[in-house]
XYZ file of C-alpha atoms in Angstrom:
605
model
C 28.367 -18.836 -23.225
C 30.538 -15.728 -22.341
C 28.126 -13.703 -24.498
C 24.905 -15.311 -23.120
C 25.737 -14.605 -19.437
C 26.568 -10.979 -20.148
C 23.119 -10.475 -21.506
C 21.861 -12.009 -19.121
C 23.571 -9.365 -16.516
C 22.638 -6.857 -18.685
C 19.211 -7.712 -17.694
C 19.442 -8.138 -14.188
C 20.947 -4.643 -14.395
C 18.046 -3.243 -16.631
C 15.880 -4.549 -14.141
C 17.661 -2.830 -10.770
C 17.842 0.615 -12.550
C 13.818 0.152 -13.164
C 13.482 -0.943 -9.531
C 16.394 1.842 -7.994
C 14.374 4.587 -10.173
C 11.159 3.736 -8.619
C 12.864 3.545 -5.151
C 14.598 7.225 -5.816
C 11.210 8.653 -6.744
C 9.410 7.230 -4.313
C 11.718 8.470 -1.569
C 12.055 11.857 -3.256
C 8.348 12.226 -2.992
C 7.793 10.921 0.571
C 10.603 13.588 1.540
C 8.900 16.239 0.039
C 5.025 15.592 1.664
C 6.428 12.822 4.438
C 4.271 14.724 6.570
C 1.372 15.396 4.622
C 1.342 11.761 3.548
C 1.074 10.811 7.570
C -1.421 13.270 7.594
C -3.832 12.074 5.295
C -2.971 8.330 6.387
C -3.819 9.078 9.973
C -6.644 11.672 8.660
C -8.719 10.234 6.287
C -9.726 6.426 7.324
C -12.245 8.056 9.146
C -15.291 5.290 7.187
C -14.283 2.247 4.350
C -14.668 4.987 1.445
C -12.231 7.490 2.450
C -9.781 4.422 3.967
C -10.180 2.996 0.419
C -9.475 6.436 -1.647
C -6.695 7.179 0.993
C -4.582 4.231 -0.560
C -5.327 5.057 -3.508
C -3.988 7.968 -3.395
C -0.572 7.131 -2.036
C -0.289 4.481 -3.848
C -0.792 6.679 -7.401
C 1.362 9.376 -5.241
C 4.162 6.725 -4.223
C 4.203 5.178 -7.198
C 4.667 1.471 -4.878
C 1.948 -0.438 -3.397
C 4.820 -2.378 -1.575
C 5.698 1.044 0.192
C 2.280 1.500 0.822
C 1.371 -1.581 2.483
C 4.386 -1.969 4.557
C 3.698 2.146 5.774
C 0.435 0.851 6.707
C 1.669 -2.127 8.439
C 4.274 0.313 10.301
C 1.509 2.554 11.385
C -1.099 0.176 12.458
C 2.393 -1.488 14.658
C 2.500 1.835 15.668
C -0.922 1.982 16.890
C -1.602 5.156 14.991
C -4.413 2.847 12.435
C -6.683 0.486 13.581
C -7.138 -2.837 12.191
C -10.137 -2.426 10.219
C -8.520 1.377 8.816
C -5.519 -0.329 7.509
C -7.747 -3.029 5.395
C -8.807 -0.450 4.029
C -6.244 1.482 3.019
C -4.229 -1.502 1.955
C -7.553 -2.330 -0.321
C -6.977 0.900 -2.310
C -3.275 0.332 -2.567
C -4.080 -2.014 -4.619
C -6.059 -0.238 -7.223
C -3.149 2.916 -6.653
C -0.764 0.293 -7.925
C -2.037 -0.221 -11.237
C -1.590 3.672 -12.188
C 2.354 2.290 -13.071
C 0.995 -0.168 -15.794
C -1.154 2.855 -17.225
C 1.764 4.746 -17.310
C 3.949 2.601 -19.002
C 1.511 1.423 -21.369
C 0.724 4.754 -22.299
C 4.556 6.045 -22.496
C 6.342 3.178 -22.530
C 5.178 2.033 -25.672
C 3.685 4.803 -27.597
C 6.445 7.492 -26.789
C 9.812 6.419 -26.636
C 10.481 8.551 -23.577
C 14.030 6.910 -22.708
C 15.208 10.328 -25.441
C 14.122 12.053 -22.303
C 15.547 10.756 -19.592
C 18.847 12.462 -19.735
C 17.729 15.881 -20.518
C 15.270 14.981 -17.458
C 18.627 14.451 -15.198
C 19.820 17.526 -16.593
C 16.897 19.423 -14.981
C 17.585 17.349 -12.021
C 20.983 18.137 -11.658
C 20.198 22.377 -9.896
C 17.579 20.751 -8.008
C 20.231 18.015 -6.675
C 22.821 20.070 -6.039
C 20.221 22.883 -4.070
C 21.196 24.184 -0.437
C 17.157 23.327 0.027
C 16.456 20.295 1.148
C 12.822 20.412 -0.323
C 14.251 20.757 -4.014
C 16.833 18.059 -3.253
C 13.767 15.818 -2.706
C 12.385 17.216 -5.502
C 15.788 16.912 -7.441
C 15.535 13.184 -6.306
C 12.204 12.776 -7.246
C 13.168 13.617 -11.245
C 16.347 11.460 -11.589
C 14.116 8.400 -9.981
C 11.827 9.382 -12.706
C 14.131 9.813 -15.370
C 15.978 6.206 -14.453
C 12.633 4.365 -14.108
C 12.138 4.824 -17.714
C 15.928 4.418 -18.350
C 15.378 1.025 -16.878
C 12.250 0.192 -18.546
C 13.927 0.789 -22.022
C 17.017 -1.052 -21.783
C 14.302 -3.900 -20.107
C 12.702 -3.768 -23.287
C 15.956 -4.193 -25.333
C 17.845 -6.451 -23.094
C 15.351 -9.462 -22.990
C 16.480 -12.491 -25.142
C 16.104 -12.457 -28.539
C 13.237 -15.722 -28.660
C 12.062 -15.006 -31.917
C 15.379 -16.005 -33.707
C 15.490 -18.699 -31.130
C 13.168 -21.501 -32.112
C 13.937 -23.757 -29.546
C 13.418 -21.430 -26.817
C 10.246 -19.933 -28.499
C 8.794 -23.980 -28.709
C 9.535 -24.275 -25.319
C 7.535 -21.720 -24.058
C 5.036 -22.412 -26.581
C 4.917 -25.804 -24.663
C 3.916 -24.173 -21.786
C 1.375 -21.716 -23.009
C -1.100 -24.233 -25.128
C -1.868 -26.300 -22.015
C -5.648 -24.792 -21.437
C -6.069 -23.494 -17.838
C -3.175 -26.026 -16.416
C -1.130 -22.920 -18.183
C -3.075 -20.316 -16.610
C -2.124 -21.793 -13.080
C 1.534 -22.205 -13.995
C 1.865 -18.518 -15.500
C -0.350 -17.261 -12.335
C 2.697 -18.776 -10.067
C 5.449 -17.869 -12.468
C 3.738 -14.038 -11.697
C 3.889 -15.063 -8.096
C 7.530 -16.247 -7.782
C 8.728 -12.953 -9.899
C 7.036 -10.788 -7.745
C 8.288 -12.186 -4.672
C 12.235 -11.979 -6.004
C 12.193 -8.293 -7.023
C 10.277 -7.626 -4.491
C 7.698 -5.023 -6.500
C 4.578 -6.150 -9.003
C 5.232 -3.022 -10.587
C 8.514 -4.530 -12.024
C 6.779 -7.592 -12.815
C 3.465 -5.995 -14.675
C 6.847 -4.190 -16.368
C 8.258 -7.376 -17.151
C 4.576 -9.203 -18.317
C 4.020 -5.946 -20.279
C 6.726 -6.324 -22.601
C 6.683 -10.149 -22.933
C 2.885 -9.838 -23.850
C 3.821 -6.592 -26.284
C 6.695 -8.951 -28.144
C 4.036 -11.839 -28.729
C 5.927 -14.062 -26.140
C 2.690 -15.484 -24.232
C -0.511 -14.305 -25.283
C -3.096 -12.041 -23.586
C -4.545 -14.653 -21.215
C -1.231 -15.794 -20.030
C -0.177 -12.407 -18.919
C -3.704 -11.732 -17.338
C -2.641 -14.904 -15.092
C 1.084 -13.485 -14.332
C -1.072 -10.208 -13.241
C -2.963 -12.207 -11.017
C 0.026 -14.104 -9.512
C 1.638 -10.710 -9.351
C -0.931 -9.790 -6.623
C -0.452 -12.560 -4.819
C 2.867 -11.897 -4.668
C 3.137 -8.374 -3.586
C 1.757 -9.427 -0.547
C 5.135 -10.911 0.721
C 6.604 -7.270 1.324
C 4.311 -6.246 3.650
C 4.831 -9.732 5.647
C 7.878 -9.783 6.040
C 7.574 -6.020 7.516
C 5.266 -7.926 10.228
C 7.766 -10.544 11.130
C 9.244 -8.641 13.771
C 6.351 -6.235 14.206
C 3.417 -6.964 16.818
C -0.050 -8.719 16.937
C -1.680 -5.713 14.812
C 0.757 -5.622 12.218
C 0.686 -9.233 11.587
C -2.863 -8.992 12.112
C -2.849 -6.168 8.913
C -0.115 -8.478 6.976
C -2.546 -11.254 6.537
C -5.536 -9.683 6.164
C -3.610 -8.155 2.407
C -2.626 -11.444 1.727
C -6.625 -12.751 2.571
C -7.867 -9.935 0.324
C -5.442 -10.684 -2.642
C -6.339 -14.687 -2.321
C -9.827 -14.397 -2.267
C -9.685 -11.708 -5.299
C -7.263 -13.748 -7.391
C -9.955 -17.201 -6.719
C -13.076 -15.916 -7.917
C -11.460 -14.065 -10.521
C -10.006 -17.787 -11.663
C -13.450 -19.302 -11.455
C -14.297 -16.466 -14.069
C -11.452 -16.617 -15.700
C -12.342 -16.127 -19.660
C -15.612 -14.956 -19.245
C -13.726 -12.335 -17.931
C -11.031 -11.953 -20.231
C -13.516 -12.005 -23.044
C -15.178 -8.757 -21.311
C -11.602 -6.834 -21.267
C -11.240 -7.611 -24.839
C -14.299 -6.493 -25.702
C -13.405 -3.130 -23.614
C -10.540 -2.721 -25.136
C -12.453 -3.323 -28.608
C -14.794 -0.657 -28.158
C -12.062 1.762 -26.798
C -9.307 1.539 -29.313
C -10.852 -0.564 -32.198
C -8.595 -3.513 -31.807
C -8.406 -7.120 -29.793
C -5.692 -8.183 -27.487
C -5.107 -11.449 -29.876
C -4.344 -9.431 -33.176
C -0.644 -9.260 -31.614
C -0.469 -13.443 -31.469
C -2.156 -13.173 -34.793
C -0.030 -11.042 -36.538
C 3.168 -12.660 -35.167
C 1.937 -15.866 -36.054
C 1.109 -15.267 -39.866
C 4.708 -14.331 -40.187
C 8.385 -15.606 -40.398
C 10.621 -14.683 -36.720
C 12.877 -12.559 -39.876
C 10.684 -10.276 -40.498
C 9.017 -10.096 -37.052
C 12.354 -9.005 -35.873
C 13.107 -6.675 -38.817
C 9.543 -4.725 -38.283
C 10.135 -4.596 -34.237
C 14.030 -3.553 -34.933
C 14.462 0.286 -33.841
C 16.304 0.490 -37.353
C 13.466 1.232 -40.309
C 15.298 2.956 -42.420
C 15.490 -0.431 -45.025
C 12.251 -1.357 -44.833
C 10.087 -1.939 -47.853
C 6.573 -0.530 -47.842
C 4.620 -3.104 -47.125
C 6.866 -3.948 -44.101
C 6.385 -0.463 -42.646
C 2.920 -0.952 -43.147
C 3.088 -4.398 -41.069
C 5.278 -2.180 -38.811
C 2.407 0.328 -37.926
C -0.107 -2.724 -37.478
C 2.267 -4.617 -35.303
C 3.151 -1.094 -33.158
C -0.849 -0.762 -33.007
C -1.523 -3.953 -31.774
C 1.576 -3.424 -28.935
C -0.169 -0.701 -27.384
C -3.659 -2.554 -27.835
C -2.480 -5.677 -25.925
C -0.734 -3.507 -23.213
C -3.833 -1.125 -23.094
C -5.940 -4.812 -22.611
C -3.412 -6.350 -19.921
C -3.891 -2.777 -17.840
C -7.281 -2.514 -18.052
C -7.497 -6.323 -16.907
C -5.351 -5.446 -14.065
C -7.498 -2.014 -13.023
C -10.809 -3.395 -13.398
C -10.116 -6.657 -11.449
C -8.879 -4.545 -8.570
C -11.615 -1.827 -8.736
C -14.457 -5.063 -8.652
C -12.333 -6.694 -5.915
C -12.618 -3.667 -4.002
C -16.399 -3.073 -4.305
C -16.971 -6.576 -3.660
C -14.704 -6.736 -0.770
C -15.228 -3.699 1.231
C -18.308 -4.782 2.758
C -16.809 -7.650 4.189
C -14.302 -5.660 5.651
C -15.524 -6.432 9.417
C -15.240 -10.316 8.389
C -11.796 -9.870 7.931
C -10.890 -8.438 10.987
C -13.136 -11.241 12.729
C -10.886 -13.847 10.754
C -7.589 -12.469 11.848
C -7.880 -12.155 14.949
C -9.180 -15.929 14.947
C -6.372 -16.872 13.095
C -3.629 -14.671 14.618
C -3.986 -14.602 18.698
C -2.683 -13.164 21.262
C -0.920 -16.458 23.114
C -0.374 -13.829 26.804
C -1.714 -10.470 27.711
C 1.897 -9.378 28.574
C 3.797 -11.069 26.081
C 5.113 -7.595 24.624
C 5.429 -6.215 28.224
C 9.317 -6.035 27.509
C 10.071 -5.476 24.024
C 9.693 -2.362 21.780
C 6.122 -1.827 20.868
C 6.213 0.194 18.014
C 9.674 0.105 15.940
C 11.211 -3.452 14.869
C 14.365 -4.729 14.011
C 13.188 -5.821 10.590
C 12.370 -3.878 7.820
C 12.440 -0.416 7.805
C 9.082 1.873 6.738
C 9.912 4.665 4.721
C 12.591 6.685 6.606
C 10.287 10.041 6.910
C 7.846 7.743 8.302
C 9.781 5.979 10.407
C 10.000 8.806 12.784
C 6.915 9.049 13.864
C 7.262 5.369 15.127
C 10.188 6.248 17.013
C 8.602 8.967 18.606
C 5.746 6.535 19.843
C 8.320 4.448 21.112
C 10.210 7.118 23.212
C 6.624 7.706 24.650
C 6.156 4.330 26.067
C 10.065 4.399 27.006
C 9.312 6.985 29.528
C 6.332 5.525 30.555
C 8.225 2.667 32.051
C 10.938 5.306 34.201
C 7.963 7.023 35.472
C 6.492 2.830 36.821
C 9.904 2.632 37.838
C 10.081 5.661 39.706
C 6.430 4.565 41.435
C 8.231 1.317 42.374
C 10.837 3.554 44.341
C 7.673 4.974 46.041
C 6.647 1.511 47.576
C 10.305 0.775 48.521
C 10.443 3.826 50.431
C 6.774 2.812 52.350
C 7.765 -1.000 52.271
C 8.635 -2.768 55.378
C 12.859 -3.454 55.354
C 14.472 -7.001 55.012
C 10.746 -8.473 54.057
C 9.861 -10.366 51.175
C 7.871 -8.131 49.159
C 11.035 -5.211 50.057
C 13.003 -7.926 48.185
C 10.685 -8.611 45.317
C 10.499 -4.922 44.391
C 14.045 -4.168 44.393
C 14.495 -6.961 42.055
C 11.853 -5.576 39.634
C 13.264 -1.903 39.918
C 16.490 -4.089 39.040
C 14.784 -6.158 35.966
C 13.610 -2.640 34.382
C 16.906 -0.614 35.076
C 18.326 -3.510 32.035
C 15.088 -3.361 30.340
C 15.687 0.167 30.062
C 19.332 -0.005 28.612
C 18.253 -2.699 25.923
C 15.686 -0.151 25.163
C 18.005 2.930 24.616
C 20.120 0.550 22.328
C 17.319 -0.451 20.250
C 15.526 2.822 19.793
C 19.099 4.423 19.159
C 20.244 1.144 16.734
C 17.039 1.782 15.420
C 17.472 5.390 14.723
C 20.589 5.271 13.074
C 19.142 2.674 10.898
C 16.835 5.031 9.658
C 19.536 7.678 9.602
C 21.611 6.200 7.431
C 18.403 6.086 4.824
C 17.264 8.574 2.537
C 16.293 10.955 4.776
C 16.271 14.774 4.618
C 18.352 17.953 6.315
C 15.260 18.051 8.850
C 14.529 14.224 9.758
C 18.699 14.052 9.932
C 17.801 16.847 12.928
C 15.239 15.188 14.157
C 16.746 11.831 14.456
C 19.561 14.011 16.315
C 16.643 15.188 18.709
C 15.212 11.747 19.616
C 18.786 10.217 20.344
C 19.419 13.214 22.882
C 15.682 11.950 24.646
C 16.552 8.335 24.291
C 19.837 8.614 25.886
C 17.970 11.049 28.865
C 15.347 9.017 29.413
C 17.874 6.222 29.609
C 19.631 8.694 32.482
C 16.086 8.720 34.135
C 16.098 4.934 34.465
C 19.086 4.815 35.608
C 18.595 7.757 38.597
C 15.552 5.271 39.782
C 17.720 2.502 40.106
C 20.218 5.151 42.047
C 17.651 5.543 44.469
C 16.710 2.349 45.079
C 19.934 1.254 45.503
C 20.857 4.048 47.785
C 17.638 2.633 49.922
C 19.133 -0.512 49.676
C 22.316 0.604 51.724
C 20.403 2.576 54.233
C 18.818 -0.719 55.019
C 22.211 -2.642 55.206
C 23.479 0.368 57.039
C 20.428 -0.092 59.898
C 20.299 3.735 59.376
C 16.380 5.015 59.977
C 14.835 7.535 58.250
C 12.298 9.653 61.027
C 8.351 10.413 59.912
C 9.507 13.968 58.909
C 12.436 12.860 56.795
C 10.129 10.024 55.145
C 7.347 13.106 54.865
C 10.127 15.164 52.531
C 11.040 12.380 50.548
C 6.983 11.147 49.358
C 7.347 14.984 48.393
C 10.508 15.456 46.316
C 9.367 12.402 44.989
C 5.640 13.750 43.859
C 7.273 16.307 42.901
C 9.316 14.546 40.593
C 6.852 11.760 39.547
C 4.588 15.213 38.443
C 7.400 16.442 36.110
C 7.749 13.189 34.426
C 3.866 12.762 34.047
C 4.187 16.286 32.486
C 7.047 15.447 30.079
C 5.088 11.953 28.747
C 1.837 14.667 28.240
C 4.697 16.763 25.966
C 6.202 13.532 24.294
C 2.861 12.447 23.390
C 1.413 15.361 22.035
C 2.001 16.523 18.679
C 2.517 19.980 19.011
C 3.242 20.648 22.372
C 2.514 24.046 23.460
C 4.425 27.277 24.940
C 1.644 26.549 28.142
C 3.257 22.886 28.349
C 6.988 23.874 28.175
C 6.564 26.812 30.759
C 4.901 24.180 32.900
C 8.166 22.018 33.143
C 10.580 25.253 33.399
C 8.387 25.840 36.582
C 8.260 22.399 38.066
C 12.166 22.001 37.600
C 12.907 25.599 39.816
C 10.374 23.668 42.306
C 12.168 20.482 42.519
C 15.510 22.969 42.492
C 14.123 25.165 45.330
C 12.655 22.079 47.743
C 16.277 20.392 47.526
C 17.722 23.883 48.404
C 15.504 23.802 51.320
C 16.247 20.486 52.452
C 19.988 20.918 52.478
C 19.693 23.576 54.544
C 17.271 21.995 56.920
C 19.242 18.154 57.123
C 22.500 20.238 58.407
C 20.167 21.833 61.505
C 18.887 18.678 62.444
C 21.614 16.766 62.306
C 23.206 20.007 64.832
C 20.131 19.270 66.651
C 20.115 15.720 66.959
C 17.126 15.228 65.838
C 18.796 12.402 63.682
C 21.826 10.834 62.733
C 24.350 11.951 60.741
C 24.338 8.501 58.590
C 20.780 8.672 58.028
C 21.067 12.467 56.920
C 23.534 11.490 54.636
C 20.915 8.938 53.082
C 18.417 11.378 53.122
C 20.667 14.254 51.202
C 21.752 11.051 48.349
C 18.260 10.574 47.558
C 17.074 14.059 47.432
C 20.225 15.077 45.009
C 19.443 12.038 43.381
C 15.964 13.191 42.445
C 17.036 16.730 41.923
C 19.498 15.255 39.145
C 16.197 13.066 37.905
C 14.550 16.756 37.642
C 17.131 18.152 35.245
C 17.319 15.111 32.667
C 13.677 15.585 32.220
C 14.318 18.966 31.157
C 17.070 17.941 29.085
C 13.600 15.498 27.343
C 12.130 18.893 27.426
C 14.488 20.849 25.336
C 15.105 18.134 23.142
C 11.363 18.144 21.802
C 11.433 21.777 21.518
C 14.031 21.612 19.334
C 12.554 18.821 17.606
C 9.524 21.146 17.503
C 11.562 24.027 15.978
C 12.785 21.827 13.191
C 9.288 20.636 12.207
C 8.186 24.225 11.679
């Protein structure tokens, strides 16, 4: 017993160094082109045929149609793809993902690159170790490498021994003889895998190598393929829990594409398993059943001594049966990844054109219940799971937009309370909101900074680590500029308890220390929102802070004659002088947003 649940640890930890290699290189290469990748995401969905060849090329790049898909969801949450773009990049994830079954079919089984792995972290090691933080991604990007096929290896010789098991090999054998019932079972056995580790690329791993030891035969596996599919989709919708309309929207539609592919590949289901085979017969000479065949014709014995790594005791007729049964491995692999490329590619041709019925469907099926119901929550980063963390910054920064968006409608609310009639109801009713938005804003700055540390503490490289330092600093000034709004409302609030009046000329200066404020705010969401703000922009803020600085200067000057003069009281002068410091403070935390994204900008190039 003590023995059998080691092994079966053993396992479970072949399978998380596959799955933490993959993750490594994944990262490693997202840090390297994060921005590139965005690039091309954002760039290239321009029709169906480029959105289709776009995730195809991540995918093959990324080396995870999981990352993929839930980048996609991200970005479309993000408003940065629309709906019917993000179909169809998520379409060619799909055909991306099956580069990882070509590559383990073609290395995994005919090269036993494991012998390379370790001189591979070797090379790593310089790379890791580098003051650059491009070669550390690139360092990271090796050693992923390197342990993926670590993983895969000890995967390979860490799954139960069933041949010398009879009653374990009769039970699946029970299983695999029941006509299509079994092809259904297996199809949600692939499902249920996929779903655990979270990555089909593990699973096709997994199917690989129980096909390639003669476990379940070729059709079997084509069905665990399919169910793997389906349940890749799961990733990507659990990214969309907490995400909006658009990215559950994008969620379902993968999960529509994948259901619809796997059913009329299932009401085709040999025919089109007889075409692969004959594919693979024409290609390499051989059938995806001379595995089963071979296996079958002999005793578990010598099945296990001709798949042993050991051959040095073999007899020459068993090395012979050696080669054939090695031949036949890489057949049945080559079979079960051309199965799973060729059913993608066709689902893809076939589905594309209906790629305007999906949208139609998803928005049927997935409404919008209230036009505000997202008024006050984030509208582009989530509490739930993360993007990639490169990528993840570009959410944020949409985010931080919108964040001062809302200070600038609470700074027009101000506005009306100045030009709003005292003690009346509507006076009441926008204090209150300036009051509801002030805590909106707070929950905001926690979330967006919660949020970035979250994606701080990821792999995330020298620059982003920057960067993230960047977009706290304009989080926590915006959160300043919220909270100046409130100041002046408030401080309206108590020259109305106070009966203190304000005169037409005082009221006159305040509509425009206030336009002069609301201007620099419009001109810091133009900066926020750009993507490479220019010197033009930043002088334009420098200039419209020494206004703001030079009109309070003024005003101070000119409140202390009046008051001398009597042209008002002292109380209400002392009103007027709160409100105009007030705004003049407003003035320099937008600056402080200012220098913030020039920094940011200095880091990016």
């Amino acid at each position: 017993m003590e023995y059998t649940f080691f092994d079966f640890l053993t396992l479970i930890g072949s399978l998380g160094l596959f799955l933490y290699g993959m993750k490594v290189m994944s990262e490693g290469l997202q840090k390297v082109a994060g921005d590139r990748l965005r690039s091309i995401l954002t760039a290239m969905t321009t029709n169906r045929v480029t959105g289709v060849l776009t995730g195809v090329l991540i995918t093959a790049l990324i080396q995870s149609s999981s990352a993929t898909t839930v980048m996609v969801v991200s970005f479309v949450n993000a408003g940065l793809l629309s709906l019917t773009q993000s179909i169809t990049v998520i379409m060619g994830a799909n055909v991306g993902t099956t580069v990882t079954a070509w590559i383990i079919s073609i290395f995994g089984f005919k090269v036993n690159i494991s012998l390379f792995a370790l001189p591979l972290i070797g090379l790593s090691i310089p790379f890791i170790f580098s003051g650059s933080s491009k070669r550390r991604s690139w360092g990271e990007f090796i050693i992923g490498f390197a342990f993926l096929f670590m993983g895969l290896d000890f995967l390979k010789n860490s799954v139960p021994d069933l041949q010398s098991n009879p009653e374990i090999l009769s039970f699946l054998r029970e299983y695999t003889n029941m006509g299509f019932f079994s092809v259904l079972l297996f199809l949600l056995i692939g499902t249920i895998v996929t779903i655990i580790v979270q990555s089909s690329s593990a699973t096709m791993a997994i199917t690989l190598i129980m096909c390639s030891k003669g476990w379940i035969s070729f059709d079997i596996a084509a069905a665990m393929v399919l169910g793997e599919n389906i349940g890749t989709t799961i990733t990507a919708n659990l990214a969309a829990l907490s995400g909006n309309v658009s990215a559950k929207r994008a969620a379902f539609a993968h999960f529509m594409f994948n259901i619809f592919g796997v059913c009329w590949v299932l009401l085709l289901f040999y025919p089109f398993t007889r075409f692969i085979s004959f594919l693979v017969h024409e290609m390499t000479g051989g059938s995806p059943t001379d595995l089963m065949n071979l296996i079958s014709h002999q005793s578990p014995e010598v099945v296990n001594k001709i798949s042993a790594e050991n051959i040095s005791n073999l007899t020459s007729g068993e090395a012979a049966l050696r080669s054939q049964f090695l031949a036949a491995q890489v057949t049945v692999s080559y079979a079960l990844s051309l199965f799973h490329t060729v059913f993608n590619i066709i689902n893809v041709l076939i589905m594309v054109w209906f790629v305007k019925l999906y949208v139609y469907i998803v928005t049927r099926v997935i409404t919008v219940k209230h036009s505000d119901d997202e008024e006050f929550q984030l509208k582009f980063i989530s509490g739930g799971l993360l993007s990639t963390s490169e990528l993840s910054l570009l959410q944020v920064k949409k985010e931080i937009a919108v964040y001062a968006e809302r200070t600038q409608r609470m700074l027009g609310m101000v506005k009306d309370l100045v030009h709003e009639k005292e003690g009346s109801e509507a006076y009441s009713k926008i204090y209150s909101r300036i009051e509801k938005y002030e805590k909106i804003s707070d929950r905001m700055e926690l979330e967006i900074a919660n949020y970035l540390n979250s994606v701080a503490d990821g792999r995330l490289s020298y620059e982003g680590k920057l960067q993230v330092s960047a977009m706290l600093t304009m989080t926590s000034e915006i959160e300043s500029i919220g909270d100046s709004c409130f100041h002046l409302a408030r401080t309206l609030l108590r020259k109305q308890e106070s009966k203190a009046t304000f005169t037409d000329e005082i009221v006159q200066d305040v509509d425009t220390m206030l336009r002069l404020v609301s201007e620099a705010i419009e001109n810091m969401i133009i900066i926020l929102n750009k993507n490479d703000a220019t010197d033009a922009d930043f002088n334009k803020a420098y200039n419209k802070e020494m206004e703001i600085n030079n009109y309070r200067n003024q005003l101070r000057t000119q409140n202390i004659e009046n008051i001398n003069s009597k042209k008002y009281e002292y109380q209400s002068g002392t009103h007027f002088m709160d409100i105009i410091s007030e705004c003049e403070k407003l003035g320099d935390y937008v600056i402080n947003v200012i220098e913030a994204v020039k920094e940011k900008r200095g880091i990016k190039n």
